[in-house]
PDB file of C-alpha atoms in Angstrom:
ATOM      1  CA  ALA A 294     -20.397  26.274 -24.089  1.00  0.00           C
ATOM      2  CA  ASN A 295     -20.166  28.186 -20.851  1.00  0.00           C
ATOM      3  CA  ALA A 296     -17.798  26.641 -18.267  1.00  0.00           C
ATOM      4  CA  ALA A 297     -20.206  27.172 -15.394  1.00  0.00           C
ATOM      5  CA  ASP A 298     -22.981  25.425 -17.400  1.00  0.00           C
ATOM      6  CA  SER A 299     -20.696  22.565 -18.294  1.00  0.00           C
ATOM      7  CA  SER A 300     -19.555  21.959 -14.677  1.00  0.00           C
ATOM      8  CA  GLY A 301     -23.160  22.129 -13.463  1.00  0.00           C
ATOM      9  CA  TRP A 302     -24.172  19.663 -16.087  1.00  0.00           C
ATOM     10  CA  PHE A 303     -21.296  17.251 -15.010  1.00  0.00           C
ATOM     11  CA  PHE A 304     -22.311  17.386 -11.304  1.00  0.00           C
ATOM     12  CA  GLY A 305     -25.987  17.272 -12.062  1.00  0.00           C
ATOM     13  CA  THR A 306     -25.744  14.233 -14.387  1.00  0.00           C
ATOM     14  CA  PRO A 307     -25.327  11.019 -12.401  1.00  0.00           C
ATOM     15  CA  TRP A 308     -24.092   8.909 -15.332  1.00  0.00           C
ATOM     16  CA  PHE A 309     -21.054  11.216 -15.713  1.00  0.00           C
ATOM     17  CA  PHE A 310     -20.416  11.992 -12.035  1.00  0.00           C
ATOM     18  CA  PHE A 311     -20.681   8.564 -10.448  1.00  0.00           C
ATOM     19  CA  PRO A 312     -18.199   6.732 -12.714  1.00  0.00           C
ATOM     20  CA  ALA A 313     -15.679   9.540 -12.178  1.00  0.00           C
ATOM     21  CA  LEU A 314     -16.219   9.278  -8.449  1.00  0.00           C
ATOM     22  CA  ALA A 315     -15.877   5.474  -8.583  1.00  0.00           C
ATOM     23  CA  ALA A 316     -12.649   5.786 -10.516  1.00  0.00           C
ATOM     24  CA  GLN A 317     -11.249   8.166  -7.920  1.00  0.00           C
ATOM     25  CA  VAL A 318     -12.272   5.847  -5.012  1.00  0.00           C
ATOM     26  CA  ALA A 319     -10.666   2.865  -6.850  1.00  0.00           C
ATOM     27  CA  CYS A 320      -7.398   4.830  -7.422  1.00  0.00           C
ATOM     28  CA  VAL A 321      -7.250   5.912  -3.733  1.00  0.00           C
ATOM     29  CA  ALA A 322      -7.913   2.337  -2.565  1.00  0.00           C
ATOM     30  CA  TRP A 323      -5.185   0.993  -4.889  1.00  0.00           C
ATOM     31  CA  GLY A 324      -2.779   3.618  -3.685  1.00  0.00           C
ATOM     32  CA  LEU A 325      -3.406   2.787  -0.039  1.00  0.00           C
ATOM     33  CA  PHE A 326      -2.980  -0.954  -0.786  1.00  0.00           C
ATOM     34  CA  ASN A 327       0.332  -0.264  -2.535  1.00  0.00           C
ATOM     35  CA  LEU A 328       1.490   1.959   0.406  1.00  0.00           C
ATOM     36  CA  TRP A 329       0.705  -0.819   2.831  1.00  0.00           C
ATOM     37  CA  LYS A 330       2.496  -3.451   0.808  1.00  0.00           C
ATOM     38  CA  MET A 331       5.571  -1.297   0.124  1.00  0.00           C
ATOM     39  CA  THR A 332       5.820  -0.423   3.842  1.00  0.00           C
ATOM     40  CA  SER A 333       5.750  -4.158   4.769  1.00  0.00           C
ATOM     41  CA  VAL A 334       8.516  -4.858   2.189  1.00  0.00           C
ATOM     42  CA  LYS A 335      10.558  -1.929   3.528  1.00  0.00           C
ATOM     43  CA  VAL A 336      10.287  -3.192   7.129  1.00  0.00           C
ATOM     44  CA  MET A 337      11.437  -6.641   5.971  1.00  0.00           C
ATOM     45  CA  LEU A 338      14.433  -5.370   3.961  1.00  0.00           C
ATOM     46  CA  LEU A 339      15.857  -2.643   6.240  1.00  0.00           C
ATOM     47  CA  PRO A 340      18.604  -3.670   8.640  1.00  0.00           C
ATOM     48  CA  THR A 341      17.960  -3.158  12.345  1.00  0.00           C
ATOM     49  CA  LEU A 342      20.095  -0.853  14.420  1.00  0.00           C
ATOM     50  CA  VAL A 343      20.455  -2.013  18.039  1.00  0.00           C
ATOM     51  CA  ARG A 344      22.084   0.302  20.576  1.00  0.00           C
ATOM     52  CA  ASP A 345      23.793  -0.895  23.707  1.00  0.00           C
ATOM     53  CA  GLY A 346      22.375   0.033  27.094  1.00  0.00           C
ATOM     54  CA  ALA A 347      25.052   2.692  27.729  1.00  0.00           C
ATOM     55  CA  ASP A 348      24.825   6.024  26.005  1.00  0.00           C
ATOM     56  CA  ASP A 349      28.318   5.783  24.466  1.00  0.00           C
ATOM     57  CA  GLY A 350      28.252   2.050  23.787  1.00  0.00           C
ATOM     58  CA  PRO A 351      28.656   0.563  20.357  1.00  0.00           C
ATOM     59  CA  ALA A 352      25.679   0.005  18.105  1.00  0.00           C
ATOM     60  CA  LEU A 353      25.068  -3.295  16.290  1.00  0.00           C
ATOM     61  CA  LEU A 354      23.678  -3.453  12.803  1.00  0.00           C
ATOM     62  CA  LEU A 355      21.603  -6.623  12.513  1.00  0.00           C
ATOM     63  CA  PRO A 356      20.820  -8.119   9.120  1.00  0.00           C
ATOM     64  CA  PRO A 357      17.434  -7.590   7.451  1.00  0.00           C
ATOM     65  CA  ARG A 358      14.548  -9.556   8.867  1.00  0.00           C
ATOM     66  CA  TYR A 359      13.163 -11.032   5.632  1.00  0.00           C
ATOM     67  CA  GLU A 360      12.975 -14.482   7.230  1.00  0.00           C
ATOM     68  CA  ASP A 361      10.924 -13.303  10.190  1.00  0.00           C
ATOM     69  CA  PRO A 362       7.737 -15.381  10.258  1.00  0.00           C
ATOM     70  CA  VAL A 363       5.564 -12.536  11.573  1.00  0.00           C
ATOM     71  CA  LEU A 364       6.757 -10.180   8.813  1.00  0.00           C
ATOM     72  CA  LEU A 365       6.322 -12.858   6.118  1.00  0.00           C
ATOM     73  CA  GLU A 366       2.738 -13.477   7.371  1.00  0.00           C
ATOM     74  CA  ASN A 367       2.036  -9.727   7.263  1.00  0.00           C
ATOM     75  CA  PHE A 368       3.436  -9.585   3.690  1.00  0.00           C
ATOM     76  CA  ASP A 369       1.378 -12.564   2.594  1.00  0.00           C
ATOM     77  CA  SER A 370      -1.892 -11.319   4.130  1.00  0.00           C
ATOM     78  CA  SER A 371      -3.488 -10.130   0.896  1.00  0.00           C
ATOM     79  CA  PRO A 372      -6.874 -11.316  -0.228  1.00  0.00           C
ATOM     80  CA  ASN A 373      -6.733 -14.631  -2.140  1.00  0.00           C
ATOM     81  CA  ILE A 374      -7.172 -12.806  -5.409  1.00  0.00           C
ATOM     82  CA  PHE A 375      -3.730 -11.208  -4.975  1.00  0.00           C
ATOM     83  CA  GLY A 376      -2.103 -13.890  -2.855  1.00  0.00           C
ATOM     84  CA  TRP A 377      -1.134 -16.180  -5.692  1.00  0.00           C
ATOM     85  CA  PHE A 378       0.535 -13.300  -7.484  1.00  0.00           C
ATOM     86  CA  GLU A 379       2.697 -12.396  -4.443  1.00  0.00           C
ATOM     87  CA  ARG A 380       3.911 -15.993  -3.987  1.00  0.00           C
ATOM     88  CA  THR A 381       5.190 -16.230  -7.558  1.00  0.00           C
TER      89      THR A 381
END
């Protein structure tokens, strides 16, 4: 079969094109969801560097903020379908 004919048949046939498009949209949505969740975990686990008011003053390294209620609420803000899995 000719490659140009095959690609035209793929794009011109909805029952092949739309499931492939739906799979791509689902993969992008899942990737964005994972990016959002991993970013919230990273913010919770990284220590905080606080500099003094002076330019040459010492810097303090605060412990991670994994007990911060705002960050915990942000982490646990998934839809109910995924919320039970995150709490286990």
